[in-house]
Short mmCIF file of C-alpha atoms in Angstrom, two decimals:
data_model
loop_
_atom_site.label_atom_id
_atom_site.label_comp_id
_atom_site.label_asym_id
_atom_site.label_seq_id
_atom_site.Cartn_x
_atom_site.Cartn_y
_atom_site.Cartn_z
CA UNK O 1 197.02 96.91 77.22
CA UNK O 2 196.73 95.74 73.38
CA UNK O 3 193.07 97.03 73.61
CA UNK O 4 193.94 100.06 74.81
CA UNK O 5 196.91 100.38 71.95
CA UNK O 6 194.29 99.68 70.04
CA UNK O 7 191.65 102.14 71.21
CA UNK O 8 194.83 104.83 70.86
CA UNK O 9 194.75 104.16 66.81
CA UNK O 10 191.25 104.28 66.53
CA UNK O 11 190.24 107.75 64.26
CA UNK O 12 186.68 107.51 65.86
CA UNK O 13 188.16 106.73 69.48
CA UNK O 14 190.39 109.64 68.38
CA UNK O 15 188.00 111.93 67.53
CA UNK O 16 185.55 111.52 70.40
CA UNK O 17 187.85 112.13 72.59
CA UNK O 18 189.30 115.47 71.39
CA UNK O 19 185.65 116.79 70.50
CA UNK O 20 184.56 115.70 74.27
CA UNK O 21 187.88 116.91 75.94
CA UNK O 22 187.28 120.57 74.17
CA UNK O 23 183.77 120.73 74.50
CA UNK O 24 184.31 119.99 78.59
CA UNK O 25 186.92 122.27 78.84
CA UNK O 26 185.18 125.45 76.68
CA UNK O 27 181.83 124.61 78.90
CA UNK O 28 184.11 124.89 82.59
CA UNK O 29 185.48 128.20 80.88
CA UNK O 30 182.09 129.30 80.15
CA UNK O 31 181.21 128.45 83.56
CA UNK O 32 183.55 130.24 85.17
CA UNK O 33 183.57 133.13 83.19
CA UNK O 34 179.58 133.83 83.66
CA UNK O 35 179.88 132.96 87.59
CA UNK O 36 182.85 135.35 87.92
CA UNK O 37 180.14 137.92 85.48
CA UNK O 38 177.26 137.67 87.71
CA UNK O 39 179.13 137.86 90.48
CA UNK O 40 180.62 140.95 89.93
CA UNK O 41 176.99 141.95 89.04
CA UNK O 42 175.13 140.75 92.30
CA UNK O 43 177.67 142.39 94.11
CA UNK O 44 177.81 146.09 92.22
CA UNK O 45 173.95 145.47 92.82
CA UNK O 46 173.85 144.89 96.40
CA UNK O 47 176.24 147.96 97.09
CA UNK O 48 173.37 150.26 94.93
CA UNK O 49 171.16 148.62 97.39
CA UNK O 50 173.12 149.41 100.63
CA UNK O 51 173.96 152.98 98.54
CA UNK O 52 170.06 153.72 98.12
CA UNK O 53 168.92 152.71 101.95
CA UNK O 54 171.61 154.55 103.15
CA UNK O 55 170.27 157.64 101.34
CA UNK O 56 166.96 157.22 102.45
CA UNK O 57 168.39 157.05 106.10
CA UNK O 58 170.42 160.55 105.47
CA UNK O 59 167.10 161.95 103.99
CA UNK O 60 165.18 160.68 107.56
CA UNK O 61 167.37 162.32 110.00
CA UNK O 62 168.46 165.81 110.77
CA UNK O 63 169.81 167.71 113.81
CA UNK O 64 166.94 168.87 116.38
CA UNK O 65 166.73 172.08 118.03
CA UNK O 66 168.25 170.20 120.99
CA UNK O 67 171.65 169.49 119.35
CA UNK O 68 170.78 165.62 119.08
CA UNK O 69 169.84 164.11 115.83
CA UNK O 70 166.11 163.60 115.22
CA UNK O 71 164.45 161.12 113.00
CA UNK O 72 162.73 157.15 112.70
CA UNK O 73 164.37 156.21 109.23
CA UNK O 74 161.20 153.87 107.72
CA UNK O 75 163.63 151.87 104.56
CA UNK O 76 160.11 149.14 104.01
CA UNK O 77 162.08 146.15 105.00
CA UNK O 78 161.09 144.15 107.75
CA UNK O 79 164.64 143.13 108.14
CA UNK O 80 165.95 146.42 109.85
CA UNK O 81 163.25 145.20 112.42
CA UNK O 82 164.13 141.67 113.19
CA UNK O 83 166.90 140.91 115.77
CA UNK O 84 170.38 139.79 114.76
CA UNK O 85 169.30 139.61 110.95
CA UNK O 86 172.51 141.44 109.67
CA UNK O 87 170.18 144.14 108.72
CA UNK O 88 171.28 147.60 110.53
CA UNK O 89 171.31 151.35 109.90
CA UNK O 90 173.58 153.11 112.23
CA UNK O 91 173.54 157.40 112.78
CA UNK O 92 176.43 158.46 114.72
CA UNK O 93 176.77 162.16 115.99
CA UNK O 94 180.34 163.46 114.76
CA UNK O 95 182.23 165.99 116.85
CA UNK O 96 181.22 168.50 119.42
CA UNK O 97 178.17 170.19 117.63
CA UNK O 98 175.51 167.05 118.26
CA UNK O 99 175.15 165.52 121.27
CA UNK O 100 173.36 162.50 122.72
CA UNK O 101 173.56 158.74 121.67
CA UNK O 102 173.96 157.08 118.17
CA UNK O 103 170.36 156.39 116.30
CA UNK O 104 170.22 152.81 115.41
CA UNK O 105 167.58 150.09 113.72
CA UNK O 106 165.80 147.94 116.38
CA UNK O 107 167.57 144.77 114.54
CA UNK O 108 171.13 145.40 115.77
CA UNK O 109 169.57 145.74 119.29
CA UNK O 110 173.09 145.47 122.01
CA UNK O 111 174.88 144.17 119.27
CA UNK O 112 177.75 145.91 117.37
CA UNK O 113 179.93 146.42 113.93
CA UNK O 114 183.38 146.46 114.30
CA UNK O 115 184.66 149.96 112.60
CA UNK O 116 187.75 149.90 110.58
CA UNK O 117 189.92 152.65 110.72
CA UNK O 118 189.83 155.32 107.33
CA UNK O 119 193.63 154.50 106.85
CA UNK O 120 192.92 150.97 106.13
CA UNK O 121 189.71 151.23 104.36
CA UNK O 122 189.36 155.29 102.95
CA UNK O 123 186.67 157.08 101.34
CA UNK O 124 186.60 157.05 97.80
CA UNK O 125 185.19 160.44 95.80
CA UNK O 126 182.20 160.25 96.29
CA UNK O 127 183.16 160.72 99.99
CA UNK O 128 181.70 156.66 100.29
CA UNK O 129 183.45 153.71 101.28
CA UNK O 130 182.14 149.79 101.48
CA UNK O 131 184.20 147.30 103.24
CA UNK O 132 182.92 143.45 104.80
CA UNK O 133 183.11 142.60 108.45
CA UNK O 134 182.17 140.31 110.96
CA UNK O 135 179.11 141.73 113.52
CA UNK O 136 178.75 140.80 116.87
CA UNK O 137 176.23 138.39 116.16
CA UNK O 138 178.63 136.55 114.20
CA UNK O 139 176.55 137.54 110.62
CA UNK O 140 179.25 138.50 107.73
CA UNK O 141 178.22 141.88 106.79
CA UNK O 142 178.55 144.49 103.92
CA UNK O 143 178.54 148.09 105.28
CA UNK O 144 177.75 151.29 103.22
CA UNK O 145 179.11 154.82 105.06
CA UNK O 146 179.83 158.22 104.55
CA UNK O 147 179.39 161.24 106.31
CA UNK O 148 177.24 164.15 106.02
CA UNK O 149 177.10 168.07 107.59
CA UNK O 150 173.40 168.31 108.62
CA UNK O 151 172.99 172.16 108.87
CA UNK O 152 174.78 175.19 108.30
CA UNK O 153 175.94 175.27 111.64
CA UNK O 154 178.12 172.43 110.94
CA UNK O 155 177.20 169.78 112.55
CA UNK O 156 177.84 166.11 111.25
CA UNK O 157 176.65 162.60 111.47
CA UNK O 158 178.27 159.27 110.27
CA UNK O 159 175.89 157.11 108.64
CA UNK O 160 176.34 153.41 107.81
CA UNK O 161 173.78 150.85 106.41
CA UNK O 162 174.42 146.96 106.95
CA UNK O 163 173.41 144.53 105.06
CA UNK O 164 173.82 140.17 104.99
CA UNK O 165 176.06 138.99 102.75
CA UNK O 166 174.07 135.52 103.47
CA UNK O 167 171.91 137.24 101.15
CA UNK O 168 174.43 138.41 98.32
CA UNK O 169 175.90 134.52 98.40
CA UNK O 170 172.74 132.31 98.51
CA UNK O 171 171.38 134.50 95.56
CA UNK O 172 174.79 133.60 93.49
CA UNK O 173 175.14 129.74 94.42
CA UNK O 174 171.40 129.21 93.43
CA UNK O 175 172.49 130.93 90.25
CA UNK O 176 175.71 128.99 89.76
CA UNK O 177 174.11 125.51 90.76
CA UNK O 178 171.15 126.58 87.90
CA UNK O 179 174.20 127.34 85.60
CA UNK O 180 176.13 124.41 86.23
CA UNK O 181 173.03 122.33 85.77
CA UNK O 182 171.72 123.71 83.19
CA UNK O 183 175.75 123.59 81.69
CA UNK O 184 175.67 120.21 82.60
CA UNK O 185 172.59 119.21 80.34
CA UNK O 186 174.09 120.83 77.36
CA UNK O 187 177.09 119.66 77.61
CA UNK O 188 175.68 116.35 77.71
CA UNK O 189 173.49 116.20 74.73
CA UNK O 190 176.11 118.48 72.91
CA UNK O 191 178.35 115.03 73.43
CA UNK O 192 176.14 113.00 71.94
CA UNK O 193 174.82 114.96 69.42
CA UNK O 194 178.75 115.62 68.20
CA UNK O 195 179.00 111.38 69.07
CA UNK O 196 175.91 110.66 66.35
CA UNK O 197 177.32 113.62 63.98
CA UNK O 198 181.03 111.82 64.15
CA UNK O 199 179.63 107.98 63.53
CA UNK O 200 177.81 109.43 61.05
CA UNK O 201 180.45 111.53 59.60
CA UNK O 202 182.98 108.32 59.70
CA UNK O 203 180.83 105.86 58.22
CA UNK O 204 182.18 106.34 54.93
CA UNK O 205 185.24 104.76 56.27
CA UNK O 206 183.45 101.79 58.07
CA UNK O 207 182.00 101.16 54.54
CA UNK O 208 185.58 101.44 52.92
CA UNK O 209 187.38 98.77 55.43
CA UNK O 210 184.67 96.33 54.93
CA UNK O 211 185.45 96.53 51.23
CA UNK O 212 188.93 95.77 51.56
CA UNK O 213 187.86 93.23 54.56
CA UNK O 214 186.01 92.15 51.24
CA UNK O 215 189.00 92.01 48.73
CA UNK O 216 191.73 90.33 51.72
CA UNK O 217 188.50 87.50 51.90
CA UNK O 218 188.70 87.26 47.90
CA UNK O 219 185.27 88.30 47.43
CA UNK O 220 186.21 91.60 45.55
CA UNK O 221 188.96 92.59 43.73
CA UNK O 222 188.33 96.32 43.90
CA UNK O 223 187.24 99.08 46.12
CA UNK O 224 183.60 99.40 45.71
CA UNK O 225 180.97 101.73 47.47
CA UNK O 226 179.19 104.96 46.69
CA UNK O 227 181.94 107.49 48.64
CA UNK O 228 181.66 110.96 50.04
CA UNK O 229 184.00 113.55 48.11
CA UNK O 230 186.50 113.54 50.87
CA UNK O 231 187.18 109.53 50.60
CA UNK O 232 186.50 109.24 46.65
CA UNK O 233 190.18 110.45 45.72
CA UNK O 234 191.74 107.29 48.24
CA UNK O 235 189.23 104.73 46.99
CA UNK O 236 190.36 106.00 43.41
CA UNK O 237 194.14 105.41 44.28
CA UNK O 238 193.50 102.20 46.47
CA UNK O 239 192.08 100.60 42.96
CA UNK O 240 194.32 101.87 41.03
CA UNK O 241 197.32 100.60 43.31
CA UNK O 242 195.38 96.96 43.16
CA UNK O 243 195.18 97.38 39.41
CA UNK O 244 198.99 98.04 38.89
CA UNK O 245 199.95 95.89 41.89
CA UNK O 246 197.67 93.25 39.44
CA UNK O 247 199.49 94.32 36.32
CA UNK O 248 203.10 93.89 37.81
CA UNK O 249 202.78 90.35 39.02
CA UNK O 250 201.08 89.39 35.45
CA UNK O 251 204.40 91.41 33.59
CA UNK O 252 206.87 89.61 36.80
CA UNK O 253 204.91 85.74 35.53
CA UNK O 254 205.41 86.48 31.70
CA UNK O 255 209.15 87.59 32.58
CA UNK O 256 209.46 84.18 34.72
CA UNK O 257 207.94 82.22 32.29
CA UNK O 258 209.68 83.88 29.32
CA UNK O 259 213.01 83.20 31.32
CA UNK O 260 212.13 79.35 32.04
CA UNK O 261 211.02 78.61 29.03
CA UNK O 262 214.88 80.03 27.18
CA UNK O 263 216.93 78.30 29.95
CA UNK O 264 214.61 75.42 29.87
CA UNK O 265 215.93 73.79 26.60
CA UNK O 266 220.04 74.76 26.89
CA UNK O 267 219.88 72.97 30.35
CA UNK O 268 217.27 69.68 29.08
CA UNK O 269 220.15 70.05 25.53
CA UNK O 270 223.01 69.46 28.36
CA UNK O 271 221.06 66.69 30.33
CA UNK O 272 220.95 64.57 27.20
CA UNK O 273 223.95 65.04 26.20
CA UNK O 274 225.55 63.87 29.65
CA UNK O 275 223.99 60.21 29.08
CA UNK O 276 225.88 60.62 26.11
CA UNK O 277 229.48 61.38 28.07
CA UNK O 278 231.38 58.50 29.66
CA UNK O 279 231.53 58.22 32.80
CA UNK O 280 233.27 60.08 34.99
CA UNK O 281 232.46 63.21 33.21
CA UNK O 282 229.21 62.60 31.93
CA UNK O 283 228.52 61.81 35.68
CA UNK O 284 229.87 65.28 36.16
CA UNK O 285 227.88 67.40 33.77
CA UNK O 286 224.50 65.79 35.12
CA UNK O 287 224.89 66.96 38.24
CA UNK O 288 225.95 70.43 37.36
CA UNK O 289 223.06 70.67 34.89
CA UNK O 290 221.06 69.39 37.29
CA UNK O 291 222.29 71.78 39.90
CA UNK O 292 222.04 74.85 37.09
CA UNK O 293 218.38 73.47 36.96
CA UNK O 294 217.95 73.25 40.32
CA UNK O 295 219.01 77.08 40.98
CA UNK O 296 217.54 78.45 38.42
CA UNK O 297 214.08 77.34 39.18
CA UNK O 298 214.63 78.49 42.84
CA UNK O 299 216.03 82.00 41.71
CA UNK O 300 212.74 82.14 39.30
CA UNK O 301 210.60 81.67 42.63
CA UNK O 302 212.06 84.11 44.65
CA UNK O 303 211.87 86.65 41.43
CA UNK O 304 207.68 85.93 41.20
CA UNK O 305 207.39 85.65 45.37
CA UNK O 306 209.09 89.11 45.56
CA UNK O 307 206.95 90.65 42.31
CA UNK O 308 203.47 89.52 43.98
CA UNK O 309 204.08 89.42 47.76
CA UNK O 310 202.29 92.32 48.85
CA UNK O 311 199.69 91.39 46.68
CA UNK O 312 196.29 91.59 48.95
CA UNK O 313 194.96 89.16 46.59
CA UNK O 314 197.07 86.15 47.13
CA UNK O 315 195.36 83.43 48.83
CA UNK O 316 195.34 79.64 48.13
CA UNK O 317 192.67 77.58 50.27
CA UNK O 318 194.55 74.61 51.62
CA UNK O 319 192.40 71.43 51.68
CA UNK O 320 192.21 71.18 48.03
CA UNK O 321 195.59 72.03 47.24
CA UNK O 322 196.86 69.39 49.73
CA UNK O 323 194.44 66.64 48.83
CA UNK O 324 195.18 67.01 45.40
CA UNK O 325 199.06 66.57 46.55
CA UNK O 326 198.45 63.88 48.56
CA UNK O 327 196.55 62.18 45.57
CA UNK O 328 199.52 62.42 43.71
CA UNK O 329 202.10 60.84 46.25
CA UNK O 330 199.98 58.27 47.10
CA UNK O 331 199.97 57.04 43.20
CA UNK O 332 203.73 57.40 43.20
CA UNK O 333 204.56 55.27 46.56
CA UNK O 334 201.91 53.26 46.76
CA UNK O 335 203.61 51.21 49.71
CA UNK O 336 203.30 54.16 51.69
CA UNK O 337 200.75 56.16 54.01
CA UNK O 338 199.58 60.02 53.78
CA UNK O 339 197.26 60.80 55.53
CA UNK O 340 196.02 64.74 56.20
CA UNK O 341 194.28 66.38 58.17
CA UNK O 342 193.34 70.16 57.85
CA UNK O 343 191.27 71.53 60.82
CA UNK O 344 189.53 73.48 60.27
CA UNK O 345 188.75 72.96 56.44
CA UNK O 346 188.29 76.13 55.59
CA UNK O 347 192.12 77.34 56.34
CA UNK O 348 192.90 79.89 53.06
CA UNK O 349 196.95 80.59 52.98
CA UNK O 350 197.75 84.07 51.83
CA UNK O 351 200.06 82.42 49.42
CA UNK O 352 199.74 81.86 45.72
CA UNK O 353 199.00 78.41 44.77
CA UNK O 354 202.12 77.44 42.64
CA UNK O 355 204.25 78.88 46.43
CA UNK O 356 202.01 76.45 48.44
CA UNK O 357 202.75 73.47 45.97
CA UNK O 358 206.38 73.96 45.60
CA UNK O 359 207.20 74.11 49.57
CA UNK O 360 204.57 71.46 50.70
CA UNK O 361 205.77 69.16 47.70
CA UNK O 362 209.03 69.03 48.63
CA UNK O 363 208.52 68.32 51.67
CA UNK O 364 206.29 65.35 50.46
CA UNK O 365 208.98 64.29 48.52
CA UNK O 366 211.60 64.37 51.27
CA UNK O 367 209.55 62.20 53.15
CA UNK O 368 208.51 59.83 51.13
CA UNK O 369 212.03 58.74 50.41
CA UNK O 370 212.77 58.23 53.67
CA UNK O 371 210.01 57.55 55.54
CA UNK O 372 208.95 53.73 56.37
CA UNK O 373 205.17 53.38 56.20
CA UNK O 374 203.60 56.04 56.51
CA UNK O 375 204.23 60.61 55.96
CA UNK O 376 201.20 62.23 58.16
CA UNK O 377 200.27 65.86 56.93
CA UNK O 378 199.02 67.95 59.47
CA UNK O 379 197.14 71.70 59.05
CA UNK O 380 195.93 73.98 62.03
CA UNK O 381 195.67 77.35 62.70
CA UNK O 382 198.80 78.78 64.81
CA UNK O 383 199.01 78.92 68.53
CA UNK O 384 199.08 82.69 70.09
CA UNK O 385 203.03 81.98 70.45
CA UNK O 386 203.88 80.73 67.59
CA UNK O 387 204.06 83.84 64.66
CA UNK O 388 206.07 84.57 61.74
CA UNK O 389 208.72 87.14 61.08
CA UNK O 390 205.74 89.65 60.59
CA UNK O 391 204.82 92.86 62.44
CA UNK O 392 202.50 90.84 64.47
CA UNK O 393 199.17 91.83 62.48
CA UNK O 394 199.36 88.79 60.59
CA UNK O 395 197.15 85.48 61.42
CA UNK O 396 199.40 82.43 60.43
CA UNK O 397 198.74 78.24 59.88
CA UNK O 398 200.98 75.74 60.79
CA UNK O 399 202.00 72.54 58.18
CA UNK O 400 203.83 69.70 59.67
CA UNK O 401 205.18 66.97 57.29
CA UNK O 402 206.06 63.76 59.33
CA UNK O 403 207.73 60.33 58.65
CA UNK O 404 208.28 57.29 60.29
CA UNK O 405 211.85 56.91 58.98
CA UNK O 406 215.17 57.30 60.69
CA UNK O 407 215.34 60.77 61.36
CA UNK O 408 217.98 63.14 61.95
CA UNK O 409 219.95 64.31 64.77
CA UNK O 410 220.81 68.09 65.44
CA UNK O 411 224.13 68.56 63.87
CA UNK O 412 222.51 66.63 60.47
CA UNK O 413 219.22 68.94 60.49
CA UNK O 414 221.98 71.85 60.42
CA UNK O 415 224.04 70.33 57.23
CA UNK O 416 220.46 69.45 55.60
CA UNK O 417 219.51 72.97 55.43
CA UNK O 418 222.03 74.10 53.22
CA UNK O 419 221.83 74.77 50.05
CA UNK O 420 222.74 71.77 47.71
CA UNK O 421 224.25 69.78 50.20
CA UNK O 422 222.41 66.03 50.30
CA UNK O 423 223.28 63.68 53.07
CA UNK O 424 222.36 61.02 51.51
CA UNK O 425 224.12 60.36 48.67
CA UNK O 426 222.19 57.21 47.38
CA UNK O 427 219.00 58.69 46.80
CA UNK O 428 217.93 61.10 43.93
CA UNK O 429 217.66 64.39 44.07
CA UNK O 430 219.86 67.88 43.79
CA UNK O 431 219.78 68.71 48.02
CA UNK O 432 218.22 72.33 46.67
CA UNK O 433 214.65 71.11 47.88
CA UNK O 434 214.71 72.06 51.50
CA UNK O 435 216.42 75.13 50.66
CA UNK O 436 213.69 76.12 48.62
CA UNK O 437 211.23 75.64 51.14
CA UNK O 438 212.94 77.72 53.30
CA UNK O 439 213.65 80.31 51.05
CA UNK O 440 209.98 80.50 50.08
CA UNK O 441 208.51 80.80 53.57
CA UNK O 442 211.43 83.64 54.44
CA UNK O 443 209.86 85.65 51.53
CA UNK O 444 206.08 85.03 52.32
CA UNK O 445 207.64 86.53 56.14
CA UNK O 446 206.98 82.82 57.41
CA UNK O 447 209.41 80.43 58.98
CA UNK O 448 210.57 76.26 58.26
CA UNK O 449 212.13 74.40 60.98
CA UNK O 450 213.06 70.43 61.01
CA UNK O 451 213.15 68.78 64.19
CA UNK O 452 212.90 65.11 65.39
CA UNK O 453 208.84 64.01 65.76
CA UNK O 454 207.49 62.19 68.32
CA UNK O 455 207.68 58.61 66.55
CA UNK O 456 211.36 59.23 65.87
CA UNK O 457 211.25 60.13 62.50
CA UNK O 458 211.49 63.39 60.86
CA UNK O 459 209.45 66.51 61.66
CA UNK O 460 209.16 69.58 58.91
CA UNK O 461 207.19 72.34 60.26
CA UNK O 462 206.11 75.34 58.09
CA UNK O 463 204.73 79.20 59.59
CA UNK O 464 203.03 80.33 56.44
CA UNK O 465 200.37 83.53 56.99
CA UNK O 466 196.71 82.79 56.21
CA UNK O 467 193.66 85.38 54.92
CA UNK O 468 192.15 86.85 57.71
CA UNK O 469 189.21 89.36 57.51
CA UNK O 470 190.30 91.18 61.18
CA UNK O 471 192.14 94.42 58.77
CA UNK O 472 190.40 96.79 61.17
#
């Protein structure tokens, strides 16, 4: 089913398709337009035939002196000799002025045509008329009659000439079948010449997704290629939506940094002068400014996240980043364990590095205050069922922090994600940190969960997306 969804957006799948269905369709027209042609042609053609024997018949006999008719019509086809061949020519004395028995060709021997009446079946203008029947040999037969005055004394024959409609129908199936073969060829390499002439029309697209397969894999940062005319105008606007997508997340940085660095010094101002204020209020102010500190830096994330997340050029790779993490909280509880494991190594995060830092530091830091011996960092790409809150094009990795402390149970993970709210009161720290977290996955369209691990301690688990090269 998903490769057939995915077949239905294809342009080339798309375009094949219509250019085969019409081109099948226009060639059955075709086909039965010139069958229904010749047709009409064979069959005008084998009446002229029956027309023109049964004038050379009329021409052959006449009325003898002994009021019978006279005459051994000789038409040069052997047919009108041979026995039950649907071949005939029939002369028929009309009225009282001839007498005698009906002249007929040796071929229709004892056999006979059934006649149909002139009411049914009259005679046009030309005093003719042509009608198909059955003869008694079982042959469907076309028959060609009028009727002529022989002499001036009046006296009048009906003539008919019979011929096979076998004929008339073999001749137009071993035209059709040529037609239909011959149909059949053309329409064939007229397929795959308009196949070849569509690849090779679309390849100026192929060569356009592998350059942005190029800039989602980091290798480019702009659409390059020599395009056709038709595709030049999009590459133009692709690169120049990179280059102000590029611009705005520089201008969002400066803005954040701008705005950190004039709240940075009011806040660090009222964090000095708490140590200053006795206690209880001096107690007071730290935490607020600590809290203001807190929020602010989280509000500043979410501001940068939002100004570069549909960046195509965010990606962090996450071995180095994480080592270099791990370095760092293994100098600052040395009594404690990290070990990490990313499989495989080359994992790259669609995430800007600073994103990655924040959310998998905290998490480091989380654990290491509670954790006993040992926080185990674990990296892997995500199961089929496990996805972010994405469209489901994405490709996604999944971090899990885990310590060997206490843990929590259900109704505690629920108070821990709020914002600000610490459940442990004795140990440092504003209770913004897994809030963050979350907050930065949500905007990256990933997803944070705690949960008790298998050892007993606690288990953070992070849905961030990763750089994939399947755009197609």
């Amino acid at each position: 089913m998903e490769n057939k969804a995915r077949r239905s957006r294809s342009l080339t799948f798309r375009v094949l398709f219509l250019a085969s269905l019409w081109a099948a369709v226009a060639l059955v027209v075709i086909a039965v337009v010139i069958s229904t042609l010749y047709r009409q042609s064979a069959e005008k053609s084998f009446r002229d035939l029956l027309r023109a024997q049964l004038y050379n018949v009329i021409n052959s006999v006449s009325a003898g002196d002994n009021t019978r008719l006279a005459g051994t019509p000789q038409l040069g086809d052997l047919r009108f000799f041979q026995p039950q061949s649907g071949w005939y020519w029939i002369v028929e004395p009309i009225g009282g002025a001839l007498e005698g028995e009906a002249l007929t060709s040796s071929s229709l021997g004892t056999g006979s045509i059934p006649i149909p009446d002139t009411d049914s079946i009259p005679f046009d203008t030309r005093y003719e008329r042509f009608y198909t029947t059955v003869d008694s040999f079982g042959n469907e037969v076309e028959v060609g009659e009028t009727e002529v005055v022989l002499d001036d004394e009046g006296r009048t024959a009906r003539f008919r000439v019979v011929g096979n409609r076998d004929v008339l129908e073999a001749d137009i199936n071993d035209f059709s079948g040529s037609l239909y073969l011959a149909l059949a060829g053309f329409g064939v390499g007229s397929l795959l010449l308009n196949a070849a002439a569509i690849l090779i029309g679309l390849k100026p697209l192929d060569r356009a997704r592998k350059a942005l397969e190029k800039i989602r894999a980091g290798e480019s940062e702009q659409l390059d290629g020599d395009f056709p005319r038709e595709i030049l105008p999009l590459a133009s606007e692709v690169n120049a939506l990179i280059d102000s997508n590029r611009r705005i997340v520089e201008r969002a940085r400066m803005q954040v940094g701008n705005l950190a660095h004039s709240l940075k010094t009011p806040i660090a101002v009222l964090l000095n002068e708490s140590r200053l204020i006795a206690a209880p209020q001096g107690d007071l102010v730290k935490t607020q400014a600590e809290a203001m500190q807190g929020q602010v830096q989280s509000y500043l994330n979410r501001a940068r996240i939002a100004a570069q997340r549909e960046s195509v050029l965010a990606r962090t790779e996450a071995l180095p980043v994480l080592e270099r993490l791990v370095r760092v909280m293994r100098r600052l509880n040395a009594e404690i364990q990290f070990p990490l494991a990313v499989d495989p190594p080359g994992l790259v995060l669609a995430m800007e590095q600073q994103d990655v830092e924040e959310t998998v530091g905290n998490l480091l830091e989380n654990a290491a205050r509670y954790a006993r011996t040992a926080v185990a960092v674990r990296v892997t790409p995500a199961p089929a069922d496990v996805r972010g809150n994405d469209d489901g094009r994405k490709s996604w990795i999944v971090i899990e922090v885990e310590d060997d402390g206490p843990g929590l149970e259900p109704d505690q993970i629920r108070e821990a994600m709020k914002r600000g709210k610490r459940l442990d009161e004795s140990k440092p720290g504003t209770g913004l940190g897994l809030s963050i977290v979350s907050e930065i996955a949500s905007e990256y369209q990933g997803t944070f969960g705690l949960s008790r691990g298998p050892g007993g301690g606690l288990l953070a688990r992070l849905v961030l997306p990763a750089v994939t090269k399947d755009v197609a």
